[in-house]
Tab-separated table of C-alpha atoms (C1' of nucleotides) in Angstrom:
chain	number	residue	atom	x	y	z
A	1	MET	CA	-27.123	-6.538	-16.448
A	2	THR	CA	-28.856	-4.851	-13.564
A	3	THR	CA	-26.586	-1.918	-12.784
A	4	GLU	CA	-27.337	-1.278	-9.171
A	5	PRO	CA	-27.362	2.476	-8.553
A	6	LEU	CA	-24.194	4.005	-7.252
A	7	SER	CA	-24.202	4.901	-3.582
A	8	ARG	CA	-21.842	5.929	-0.826
A	9	ALA	CA	-22.100	2.465	0.706
A	10	ARG	CA	-21.198	0.722	-2.551
A	11	ILE	CA	-18.244	3.044	-3.053
A	12	VAL	CA	-16.946	2.461	0.455
A	13	ALA	CA	-17.352	-1.287	0.049
A	14	ALA	CA	-15.392	-1.213	-3.199
A	15	ALA	CA	-12.665	0.807	-1.497
A	16	ILE	CA	-12.361	-1.696	1.345
A	17	ASP	CA	-12.254	-4.539	-1.128
A	18	LEU	CA	-9.519	-2.840	-3.096
A	19	ILE	CA	-7.476	-2.029	0.001
A	20	GLU	CA	-7.573	-5.617	1.186
A	21	ARG	CA	-6.668	-6.989	-2.207
A	22	GLU	CA	-3.933	-4.594	-3.270
A	23	GLY	CA	-3.048	-2.410	-0.304
A	24	ALA	CA	-3.823	1.150	0.638
A	25	ASP	CA	-1.420	2.568	-1.940
A	26	ALA	CA	-3.512	1.120	-4.741
A	27	VAL	CA	-6.513	3.211	-3.735
A	28	SER	CA	-7.286	6.021	-6.125
A	29	MET	CA	-10.536	7.525	-7.255
A	30	ARG	CA	-9.882	6.320	-10.786
A	31	ARG	CA	-9.164	2.791	-9.607
A	32	ILE	CA	-12.297	2.611	-7.492
A	33	ALA	CA	-14.406	3.968	-10.303
A	34	ALA	CA	-12.982	1.377	-12.666
A	35	GLU	CA	-13.696	-1.328	-10.119
A	36	LEU	CA	-17.334	-0.235	-10.055
A	37	GLY	CA	-17.506	0.212	-13.807
A	38	VAL	CA	-18.378	3.916	-13.613
A	39	GLY	CA	-16.749	7.199	-14.517
A	40	VAL	CA	-14.409	8.820	-12.045
A	41	MET	CA	-16.448	11.919	-11.445
A	42	SER	CA	-19.583	9.980	-10.684
A	43	LEU	CA	-18.066	9.141	-7.320
A	44	TYR	CA	-18.170	12.784	-6.340
A	45	ASN	CA	-21.947	12.754	-6.434
A	46	HIS	CA	-21.871	10.559	-3.343
A	47	VAL	CA	-18.618	11.437	-1.618
A	48	PRO	CA	-17.263	14.982	-1.188
A	49	ASN	CA	-13.609	13.975	-1.587
A	50	LYS	CA	-11.108	11.189	-1.130
A	51	ASP	CA	-10.430	11.998	2.491
A	52	ALA	CA	-14.109	11.648	3.344
A	53	LEU	CA	-14.164	8.350	1.493
A	54	LEU	CA	-11.328	7.047	3.638
A	55	SER	CA	-13.165	8.230	6.720
A	56	GLY	CA	-16.100	6.211	5.462
A	57	VAL	CA	-13.846	3.196	5.164
A	58	ALA	CA	-12.617	3.622	8.735
A	59	GLU	CA	-16.174	4.048	9.957
A	60	ALA	CA	-17.404	0.970	8.124
A	61	VAL	CA	-14.597	-1.159	9.472
A	62	MET	CA	-15.175	0.094	12.994
A	63	SER	CA	-18.869	-0.626	12.928
A	64	GLY	CA	-18.153	-4.121	11.692
A	65	ILE	CA	-16.864	-5.101	15.117
A	66	GLU	CA	-18.972	-7.866	16.574
A	67	PHE	CA	-19.667	-7.301	20.220
A	68	THR	CA	-21.260	-10.002	22.282
A	69	ASP	CA	-21.378	-8.327	25.654
A	70	ASP	CA	-22.893	-10.225	28.542
A	71	PRO	CA	-23.701	-7.750	31.336
A	72	ASP	CA	-23.985	-10.580	33.840
A	73	ALA	CA	-20.503	-11.944	33.275
A	74	HIS	CA	-17.600	-11.053	35.512
A	75	TRP	CA	-16.126	-7.698	34.495
A	76	SER	CA	-12.748	-9.256	33.701
A	77	ASP	CA	-14.368	-11.614	31.215
A	78	ARG	CA	-16.205	-8.727	29.626
A	79	VAL	CA	-12.945	-6.816	29.237
A	80	ARG	CA	-11.325	-9.855	27.649
A	81	MET	CA	-14.185	-10.239	25.196
A	82	GLN	CA	-14.204	-6.594	24.206
A	83	ALA	CA	-10.463	-6.520	23.674
A	84	ARG	CA	-10.674	-9.588	21.451
A	85	ALA	CA	-13.527	-8.067	19.486
A	86	PHE	CA	-11.259	-5.182	18.595
A	87	ARG	CA	-8.482	-7.453	17.538
A	88	GLN	CA	-10.757	-9.434	15.296
A	89	ILE	CA	-11.014	-6.529	12.855
A	90	ALA	CA	-7.268	-6.783	12.371
A	91	HIS	CA	-7.934	-10.252	11.030
A	92	HIS	CA	-10.958	-9.469	8.885
A	93	TYR	CA	-9.492	-6.281	7.450
A	94	PRO	CA	-5.756	-6.338	8.112
A	95	ARG	CA	-4.793	-3.638	5.657
A	96	SER	CA	-7.714	-1.353	6.378
A	97	THR	CA	-6.910	-1.527	10.074
A	98	MET	CA	-3.844	0.588	9.526
A	99	LEU	CA	-6.142	3.239	8.110
A	100	VAL	CA	-8.496	3.043	11.066
A	101	VAL	CA	-5.852	3.502	13.716
A	102	SER	CA	-3.794	6.143	11.952
A	103	ARG	CA	-6.744	8.384	11.192
A	104	THR	CA	-8.517	10.514	13.766
A	105	LEU	CA	-12.042	9.217	13.850
A	106	HIS	CA	-14.462	12.122	14.100
A	107	SER	CA	-17.650	10.221	13.531
A	108	SER	CA	-19.638	8.485	16.194
A	109	ALA	CA	-19.137	5.024	14.749
A	110	GLY	CA	-16.752	4.254	17.558
A	111	LEU	CA	-19.192	5.259	20.233
A	112	LEU	CA	-20.803	1.927	20.975
A	113	PRO	CA	-17.550	0.226	21.917
A	114	VAL	CA	-16.812	3.138	24.218
A	115	GLU	CA	-20.218	2.846	25.846
A	116	ARG	CA	-19.780	-0.871	26.433
A	117	ALA	CA	-16.298	-0.433	27.806
A	118	LEU	CA	-17.348	2.291	30.217
A	119	ALA	CA	-20.266	0.211	31.437
A	120	THR	CA	-17.915	-2.685	32.059
A	121	LEU	CA	-15.409	-0.563	33.947
A	122	ARG	CA	-18.130	1.015	36.068
A	123	SER	CA	-19.406	-2.446	36.917
A	124	ALA	CA	-15.861	-3.292	37.980
A	125	GLY	CA	-16.192	-0.644	40.644
A	126	PHE	CA	-14.569	2.465	39.187
A	127	ASP	CA	-15.940	5.981	39.303
A	128	GLY	CA	-16.200	8.001	36.098
A	129	VAL	CA	-12.755	9.555	36.220
A	130	ASP	CA	-10.957	6.267	36.697
A	131	ALA	CA	-13.116	4.436	34.198
A	132	VAL	CA	-12.100	6.914	31.521
A	133	ARG	CA	-8.450	6.606	32.493
A	134	MET	CA	-8.537	2.828	32.359
A	135	LEU	CA	-10.322	2.910	29.035
A	136	ARG	CA	-7.714	5.191	27.540
A	137	MET	CA	-4.925	2.981	28.752
A	138	PHE	CA	-6.614	-0.042	27.235
A	139	ILE	CA	-7.220	1.662	23.928
A	140	ALA	CA	-3.602	2.766	23.743
A	141	PHE	CA	-2.455	-0.798	24.266
A	142	ILE	CA	-4.893	-2.238	21.765
A	143	VAL	CA	-4.113	0.318	19.075
A	144	GLY	CA	-0.398	-0.153	19.558
A	145	SER	CA	-0.758	-3.925	19.370
A	146	LEU	CA	-2.838	-3.854	16.211
A	147	LEU	CA	-0.455	-1.416	14.608
A	148	ARG	CA	2.435	-3.785	15.193
A	149	GLU	CA	0.431	-6.730	13.997
A	150	VAL	CA	-0.704	-5.226	10.720
A	151	GLY	CA	2.469	-3.194	10.198
A	152	VAL	CA	4.800	-6.115	10.520
A	153	THR	CA	2.577	-8.077	8.173
A	154	PRO	CA	1.981	-5.808	5.209
A	155	SER	CA	0.060	-8.461	3.359
A	156	PHE	CA	0.676	-11.705	5.192
A	157	ALA	CA	2.893	-12.368	2.307
A	158	PRO	CA	6.580	-12.671	1.739
A	159	PRO	CA	8.601	-14.185	4.585
A	160	GLN	CA	10.491	-10.972	5.128
A	161	PRO	CA	13.928	-11.157	6.667
A	162	ARG	CA	12.928	-10.011	10.120
A	163	SER	CA	14.095	-6.575	11.170
A	164	VAL	CA	16.525	-7.997	13.668
A	165	ASP	CA	18.486	-10.693	11.922
A	166	ALA	CA	20.710	-12.467	14.390
A	167	GLU	CA	24.413	-12.599	13.565
A	168	GLN	CA	24.445	-9.158	12.064
A	169	VAL	CA	23.930	-7.151	15.257
A	170	ASP	CA	27.078	-6.188	17.085
A	171	GLU	CA	26.967	-8.295	20.216
A	172	THR	CA	29.386	-6.170	22.164
A	173	LEU	CA	27.293	-3.054	21.578
A	174	PHE	CA	23.937	-4.781	21.986
A	175	PRO	CA	24.476	-7.842	24.160
A	176	HIS	CA	20.871	-8.328	25.197
A	177	VAL	CA	19.502	-7.767	21.740
A	178	SER	CA	21.867	-10.233	20.166
A	179	GLU	CA	21.273	-12.804	22.902
A	180	LEU	CA	17.511	-12.543	22.497
A	181	ALA	CA	17.537	-12.092	18.727
A	182	PRO	CA	15.696	-15.361	18.054
A	183	LEU	CA	12.947	-14.281	20.445
A	184	LEU	CA	12.762	-10.764	19.013
A	185	GLY	CA	12.577	-12.133	15.512
A	186	ARG	CA	9.559	-14.279	16.080
A	187	CYS	CA	6.239	-12.954	17.370
A	188	ASP	CA	3.047	-14.820	18.105
A	189	HIS	CA	0.751	-11.842	17.919
A	190	GLU	CA	-2.206	-13.586	19.460
A	191	ALA	CA	-0.203	-14.802	22.445
A	192	GLU	CA	1.404	-11.403	22.968
A	193	PHE	CA	-1.983	-9.728	22.809
A	194	GLU	CA	-3.534	-12.105	25.302
A	195	PHE	CA	-0.556	-11.696	27.589
A	196	GLY	CA	-0.874	-7.915	27.539
A	197	VAL	CA	-4.609	-8.065	28.161
A	198	GLU	CA	-4.098	-10.313	31.181
A	199	MET	CA	-1.441	-7.986	32.545
A	200	LEU	CA	-3.720	-5.001	32.194
A	201	ILE	CA	-6.635	-6.830	33.759
A	202	SER	CA	-4.599	-7.821	36.785
A	203	ALA	CA	-3.277	-4.284	37.059
A	204	ILE	CA	-6.838	-2.996	36.960
A	205	ALA	CA	-7.983	-5.539	39.509
A	206	ALA	CA	-5.265	-4.447	41.897
A	207	HIS	CA	-5.928	-0.734	41.542
A	208	PRO	CA	-6.815	0.806	44.914
A	209	ALA	CA	-9.438	3.192	43.521
A	210	ARG	CA	-11.660	0.241	42.686
A	211	GLU	CA	-14.530	-0.448	45.019
A	212	GLU	CA	-14.794	-4.140	45.673
A	213	GLY	CA	-18.069	-5.886	44.990
A	214	ALA	CA	-17.711	-6.410	41.285
A	215	ARG	CA	-20.578	-8.136	39.639
B	1	MET	CA	26.768	32.641	-0.916
B	2	THR	CA	28.371	29.464	0.253
B	3	THR	CA	26.118	26.768	-1.109
B	4	GLU	CA	26.796	23.854	1.192
B	5	PRO	CA	26.889	20.645	-0.835
B	6	LEU	CA	23.727	18.613	-0.960
B	7	SER	CA	23.696	15.489	1.170
B	8	ARG	CA	21.301	12.888	2.451
B	9	ALA	CA	21.447	14.428	5.903
B	10	ARG	CA	20.562	17.907	4.617
B	11	ILE	CA	17.676	16.492	2.596
B	12	VAL	CA	16.292	14.566	5.565
B	13	ALA	CA	16.623	17.636	7.780
B	14	ALA	CA	14.720	19.732	5.255
B	15	ALA	CA	12.019	17.085	5.075
B	16	ILE	CA	11.584	17.036	8.847
B	17	ASP	CA	11.448	20.799	8.908
B	18	LEU	CA	8.800	20.836	6.218
B	19	ILE	CA	6.727	18.146	7.914
B	20	GLU	CA	6.706	20.026	11.198
B	21	ARG	CA	5.822	23.314	9.550
B	22	GLU	CA	3.176	22.202	7.071
B	23	GLY	CA	2.297	18.596	7.799
B	24	ALA	CA	3.170	15.317	6.162
B	25	ASP	CA	0.847	15.961	3.225
B	26	ALA	CA	2.931	18.942	2.166
B	27	VAL	CA	5.977	16.748	1.616
B	28	SER	CA	6.886	16.250	-2.016
B	29	MET	CA	10.197	15.899	-3.746
B	30	ARG	CA	9.576	19.134	-5.620
B	31	ARG	CA	8.742	20.971	-2.409
B	32	ILE	CA	11.831	19.747	-0.602
B	33	ALA	CA	14.038	20.624	-3.537
B	34	ALA	CA	12.581	24.126	-3.629
B	35	GLU	CA	13.164	24.451	0.111
B	36	LEU	CA	16.830	23.615	-0.447
B	37	GLY	CA	17.080	25.774	-3.546
B	38	VAL	CA	18.066	22.919	-5.834
B	39	GLY	CA	16.556	21.059	-8.750
B	40	VAL	CA	14.207	18.186	-8.072
B	41	MET	CA	16.303	15.492	-9.639
B	42	SER	CA	19.377	16.433	-7.658
B	43	LEU	CA	17.766	14.815	-4.652
B	44	TYR	CA	17.921	11.442	-6.354
B	45	ASN	CA	21.705	11.523	-6.276
B	46	HIS	CA	21.498	11.100	-2.512
B	47	VAL	CA	18.225	9.280	-1.934
B	48	PRO	CA	16.960	6.370	-4.028
B	49	ASN	CA	13.291	7.344	-3.782
B	50	LYS	CA	10.718	9.095	-1.649
B	51	ASP	CA	9.987	6.077	0.487
B	52	ALA	CA	13.631	5.770	1.467
B	53	LEU	CA	13.644	9.463	2.289
B	54	LEU	CA	10.732	8.989	4.673
B	55	SER	CA	12.533	6.056	6.241
B	56	GLY	CA	15.449	8.403	6.746
B	57	VAL	CA	13.117	10.844	8.469
B	58	ALA	CA	11.833	8.134	10.790
B	59	GLU	CA	15.346	6.996	11.534
B	60	ALA	CA	16.569	10.509	12.258
B	61	VAL	CA	13.660	11.195	14.597
B	62	MET	CA	14.185	7.900	16.397
B	63	SER	CA	17.884	8.487	16.941
B	64	GLY	CA	17.104	11.915	18.347
B	65	ILE	CA	15.731	10.331	21.496
B	66	GLU	CA	17.762	11.380	24.499
B	67	PHE	CA	18.363	8.514	26.839
B	68	THR	CA	19.883	9.131	30.215
B	69	ASP	CA	19.910	5.631	31.580
B	70	ASP	CA	21.358	5.072	35.047
B	71	PRO	CA	22.113	1.359	35.471
B	72	ASP	CA	22.298	1.787	39.237
B	73	ALA	CA	18.816	3.222	39.637
B	74	HIS	CA	15.866	1.087	40.637
B	75	TRP	CA	14.465	-0.700	37.611
B	76	SER	CA	11.089	1.015	37.952
B	77	ASP	CA	12.747	4.415	37.726
B	78	ARG	CA	14.649	3.307	34.675
B	79	VAL	CA	11.429	2.177	33.019
B	80	ARG	CA	9.812	5.505	33.827
B	81	MET	CA	12.712	7.421	32.328
B	82	GLN	CA	12.812	5.368	29.160
B	83	ALA	CA	9.092	5.702	28.614
B	84	ARG	CA	9.315	9.469	29.024
B	85	ALA	CA	12.244	9.631	26.622
B	86	PHE	CA	10.018	8.089	23.963
B	87	ARG	CA	7.253	10.512	24.632
B	88	GLN	CA	9.541	13.473	24.331
B	89	ILE	CA	9.896	12.929	20.595
B	90	ALA	CA	6.168	13.447	20.296
B	91	HIS	CA	6.797	16.927	21.630
B	92	HIS	CA	9.856	17.780	19.594
B	93	TYR	CA	8.491	16.343	16.358
B	94	PRO	CA	4.743	15.927	16.776
B	95	ARG	CA	3.904	15.561	13.116
B	96	SER	CA	6.860	13.385	12.225
B	97	THR	CA	5.966	11.055	15.055
B	98	MET	CA	2.954	9.838	13.137
B	99	LEU	CA	5.316	8.823	10.388
B	100	VAL	CA	7.614	6.993	12.782
B	101	VAL	CA	4.924	4.880	14.358
B	102	SER	CA	2.958	4.094	11.223
B	103	ARG	CA	5.979	2.934	9.245
B	104	THR	CA	7.688	-0.371	9.802
B	105	LEU	CA	11.193	0.507	10.833
B	106	HIS	CA	13.672	-1.823	9.148
B	107	SER	CA	16.831	-0.025	10.094
B	108	SER	CA	18.703	-0.521	13.304
B	109	ALA	CA	18.179	3.027	14.525
B	110	GLY	CA	15.668	1.732	17.028
B	111	LEU	CA	18.042	-0.836	18.416
B	112	LEU	CA	19.593	1.133	21.222
B	113	PRO	CA	16.280	1.798	22.997
B	114	VAL	CA	15.513	-1.912	22.748
B	115	GLU	CA	18.883	-2.812	24.222
B	116	ARG	CA	18.382	-0.434	27.145
B	117	ALA	CA	14.867	-1.651	27.780
B	118	LEU	CA	15.884	-5.303	27.770
B	119	ALA	CA	18.757	-4.580	30.148
B	120	THR	CA	16.363	-2.841	32.484
B	121	LEU	CA	13.833	-5.650	32.414
B	122	ARG	CA	16.510	-8.267	32.987
B	123	SER	CA	17.713	-6.271	35.967
B	124	ALA	CA	14.152	-6.308	37.229
B	125	GLY	CA	14.425	-10.068	37.459
B	126	PHE	CA	12.874	-11.398	34.262
B	127	ASP	CA	14.265	-14.069	32.029
B	128	GLY	CA	14.634	-13.464	28.325
B	129	VAL	CA	11.199	-14.656	27.273
B	130	ASP	CA	9.353	-12.517	29.787
B	131	ALA	CA	11.569	-9.500	29.212
B	132	VAL	CA	10.646	-9.552	25.533
B	133	ARG	CA	6.974	-9.939	26.379
B	134	MET	CA	7.028	-7.037	28.795
B	135	LEU	CA	8.891	-4.904	26.323
B	136	ARG	CA	6.349	-5.580	23.615
B	137	MET	CA	3.500	-4.706	25.926
B	138	PHE	CA	5.203	-1.456	26.858
B	139	ILE	CA	5.920	-0.537	23.270
B	140	ALA	CA	2.312	-1.192	22.308
B	141	PHE	CA	1.116	1.118	25.051
B	142	ILE	CA	3.611	3.853	24.202
B	143	VAL	CA	2.926	3.728	20.477
B	144	GLY	CA	-0.815	3.804	21.065
B	145	SER	CA	-0.485	6.724	23.441
B	146	LEU	CA	1.685	8.763	21.109
B	147	LEU	CA	-0.623	8.024	18.228
B	148	ARG	CA	-3.558	9.429	20.152
B	149	GLU	CA	-1.560	12.426	21.286
B	150	VAL	CA	-0.324	13.457	17.861
B	151	GLY	CA	-3.456	12.340	16.059
B	152	VAL	CA	-5.832	14.322	18.166
B	153	THR	CA	-3.598	17.328	17.709
B	154	PRO	CA	-3.001	17.526	13.981
B	155	SER	CA	-1.088	20.760	14.322
B	156	PHE	CA	-1.777	22.023	17.804
B	157	ALA	CA	-3.998	24.362	15.972
B	158	PRO	CA	-7.688	24.995	15.719
B	159	PRO	CA	-9.720	24.301	18.842
B	160	GLN	CA	-11.543	21.502	17.151
B	161	PRO	CA	-15.009	20.651	18.374
B	162	ARG	CA	-14.015	17.537	20.242
B	163	SER	CA	-15.181	14.273	18.743
B	164	VAL	CA	-17.648	13.687	21.529
B	165	ASP	CA	-19.598	16.895	21.992
B	166	ALA	CA	-21.896	16.630	24.955
B	167	GLU	CA	-25.588	17.293	24.311
B	168	GLN	CA	-25.527	15.747	20.887
B	169	VAL	CA	-25.061	12.142	21.951
B	170	ASP	CA	-28.244	10.215	22.570
B	171	GLU	CA	-28.239	9.694	26.314
B	172	THR	CA	-30.707	6.832	26.264
B	173	LEU	CA	-28.563	4.892	23.822
B	174	PHE	CA	-25.243	5.865	25.365
B	175	PRO	CA	-25.875	6.693	29.020
B	176	HIS	CA	-22.300	6.332	30.190
B	177	VAL	CA	-20.824	8.195	27.287
B	178	SER	CA	-23.193	11.111	27.700
B	179	GLU	CA	-22.677	11.210	31.460
B	180	LEU	CA	-18.905	11.246	31.084
B	181	ALA	CA	-18.841	13.415	27.978
B	182	PRO	CA	-17.007	16.274	29.709
B	183	LEU	CA	-14.301	13.848	30.818
B	184	LEU	CA	-14.045	12.193	27.412
B	185	GLY	CA	-13.802	15.556	25.706
B	186	ARG	CA	-10.802	16.735	27.628
B	187	CYS	CA	-7.523	14.845	27.805
B	188	ASP	CA	-4.365	15.733	29.683
B	189	HIS	CA	-2.040	13.612	27.605
B	190	GLU	CA	0.866	13.852	30.000
B	191	ALA	CA	-1.214	12.788	32.983
B	192	GLU	CA	-2.797	9.916	31.062
B	193	PHE	CA	0.594	8.753	29.900
B	194	GLU	CA	2.076	8.834	33.398
B	195	PHE	CA	-0.948	7.025	34.741
B	196	GLY	CA	-0.600	4.265	32.190
B	197	VAL	CA	3.108	3.902	32.837
B	198	GLU	CA	2.509	3.572	36.574
B	199	MET	CA	-0.162	0.952	35.963
B	200	LEU	CA	2.153	-1.061	33.773
B	201	ILE	CA	5.011	-0.776	36.232
B	202	SER	CA	2.886	-2.030	39.083
B	203	ALA	CA	1.587	-4.829	36.879
B	204	ILE	CA	5.150	-5.771	36.039
B	205	ALA	CA	6.224	-5.587	39.672
B	206	ALA	CA	3.449	-7.967	40.646
B	207	HIS	CA	4.153	-10.497	37.912
B	208	PRO	CA	4.959	-13.892	39.428
B	209	ALA	CA	7.631	-14.782	36.865
B	210	ARG	CA	9.852	-12.059	38.273
B	211	GLU	CA	12.655	-13.132	40.560
B	212	GLU	CA	12.844	-10.810	43.513
B	213	GLY	CA	16.113	-9.104	44.264
B	214	ALA	CA	15.842	-6.227	41.826
B	215	ARG	CA	18.739	-3.882	41.812
C	1	DT	C1'	-46.359	19.712	-21.246
C	2	DT	C1'	-42.839	21.836	-19.087
C	3	DG	C1'	-39.766	22.842	-15.679
C	4	DA	C1'	-36.406	21.543	-12.361
C	5	DC	C1'	-33.448	18.646	-10.422
C	6	DG	C1'	-30.338	14.483	-9.644
C	7	DC	C1'	-26.765	12.093	-11.273
C	8	DA	C1'	-23.370	9.903	-14.719
C	9	DC	C1'	-19.840	11.407	-17.415
C	10	DG	C1'	-15.790	13.865	-20.166
C	11	DT	C1'	-12.501	17.323	-20.257
C	12	DA	C1'	-8.981	20.005	-18.191
C	13	DC	C1'	-5.566	21.577	-14.820
C	14	DA	C1'	-2.194	21.509	-11.369
C	15	DC	C1'	0.626	18.570	-9.068
C	16	DC	C1'	2.952	14.243	-8.089
C	17	DG	C1'	7.198	10.510	-8.356
C	18	DT	C1'	10.795	9.399	-11.143
C	19	DA	C1'	13.332	7.379	-15.708
C	20	DC	C1'	16.496	9.233	-18.671
C	21	DG	C1'	19.829	12.241	-20.964
C	22	DT	C1'	23.081	16.256	-20.763
C	23	DG	C1'	26.743	19.035	-19.321
C	24	DC	C1'	29.973	20.768	-15.869
C	25	DC	C1'	33.803	20.114	-12.985
C	26	DA	C1'	37.305	17.767	-9.932
C	27	DG	C1'	40.592	14.262	-9.507
C	28	DC	C1'	43.462	10.585	-11.160
C	29	DC	C1'	46.386	8.040	-14.523
C	30	DT	C1'	49.660	8.211	-17.911
D	1	DA	C1'	50.277	18.470	-19.204
D	2	DG	C1'	46.694	16.113	-21.389
D	3	DG	C1'	43.046	13.214	-21.352
D	4	DC	C1'	39.783	10.368	-19.254
D	5	DT	C1'	36.483	9.149	-15.907
D	6	DG	C1'	33.137	9.484	-12.524
D	7	DG	C1'	30.168	12.160	-9.486
D	8	DC	C1'	26.649	15.318	-9.252
D	9	DA	C1'	23.290	19.238	-10.499
D	10	DC	C1'	19.847	19.878	-13.605
D	11	DG	C1'	15.916	19.873	-17.482
D	12	DT	C1'	12.652	17.384	-19.906
D	13	DA	C1'	9.114	14.108	-20.265
D	14	DC	C1'	5.703	10.431	-19.047
D	15	DG	C1'	2.179	8.311	-16.681
D	16	DG	C1'	-0.203	8.819	-12.677
D	17	DT	C1'	-3.067	11.588	-9.027
D	18	DG	C1'	-7.332	14.575	-6.903
D	19	DT	C1'	-10.892	17.311	-8.303
D	20	DA	C1'	-13.295	21.884	-10.432
D	21	DC	C1'	-16.387	22.592	-13.956
D	22	DG	C1'	-19.626	22.004	-17.788
D	23	DT	C1'	-22.879	18.932	-20.336
D	24	DG	C1'	-26.513	15.943	-21.261
D	25	DC	C1'	-29.899	12.598	-20.009
D	26	DG	C1'	-33.540	10.603	-16.981
D	27	DT	C1'	-37.305	11.062	-13.943
D	28	DC	C1'	-40.506	13.127	-11.251
D	29	DA	C1'	-43.730	17.677	-9.833
D	30	DA	C1'	-46.567	21.181	-11.170
DNA sequence: TTGACGCACGTACACCGTACGTGCCAGCCT
DNA sequence: AGGCTGGCACGTACGGTGTACGTGCGTCAA
């Protein structure tokens, strides 16, 4: 049995694995150590504390995003691609995604996406100030979307009785809600995401501060 | 000393107070009990477990939103007002807000905002399907914005060395990021929020599925 | 050869959520 | 009035948590 030496990377990988299999609540230093077949305190030779470990998890997930940016494509297509790249991590690591978005990322792992996004927005004809604004708006939308997607689907598992269960909402107090209950109950996350992205793109395209002549 | 009887409401209030003063990590059943001057196990006569208590916190914060909806106003003004009402909770309860957005709300406390929003979007000329879509897009943006606002400001406290500290980013690898570092470092949350809301409103206004004739 | 250093590990402590049992007291039934 | 019952505050106890600290073993440098 070749016991590969312990390392920060192996610990982080084990943590991600555990989170995806049993949820974030199952993560404990003891559990991770057991998973790796080592003593608990051995972990602390590679990771200062649990919080730093979770930061490592967030960083690893973030840097797993696969960007395929084509600088020659139309800026709107580049935006579409980048938005989808973000959403893909919610599929690869659904339960870790909650960690990523709810934790303030201090490292520079998230810098490459930002660079790509800014380049795209500049190529769409925005100056620096507006590019940053647009980026922030986009990030807010994406983070909010992913949060709903992974929050509403704790595992993917039990067909939970949707939060708004028709019949049981008072239709005189909440007429619209009760009328649209079937629609509110179901949610095609992919379609909703794409819809939002298209709305934002058309809003961006129509913004007056943009200089025409997009490449 | 008139010891007011323990109750779920008093427990939830104490929890919110504690969260705002010392952060969500400081919340423990023992701590809350001490805050109320009672024994730990007394809490369990009013709250089934800690998770339910936190749900109570989320619910209480949500229902603290002050809506002043004017059905006769232009729909865009109503949207603006409702969006701002959401953001106000991030100011009243910055640290609890993180809890609200990162927890899947199963109760019906969040139903009234939904009802108001749907009414507004219907009055803007959308059918049910599109109203729900628009609402979801808006919620995603708002949640993402609040998450950034309260996440970047863990207390309001120490002037943290912003995540992207000019100088130290490689400007050949990340030219745009390093050029715009001063802009990325600062963030006027209110202005960014208003900007995003205006963008979304104009995107909504331009959507073809909308029947003109908005009241 | 010897010294230092890195790293795996065990023990120990303070704290956590909560299952369970106990006792007090108010209100109702007879 | 007497007795019973049920609600509620509380203490104890158990299995879990993060991690500070000390110990011993291996491998390299001098």
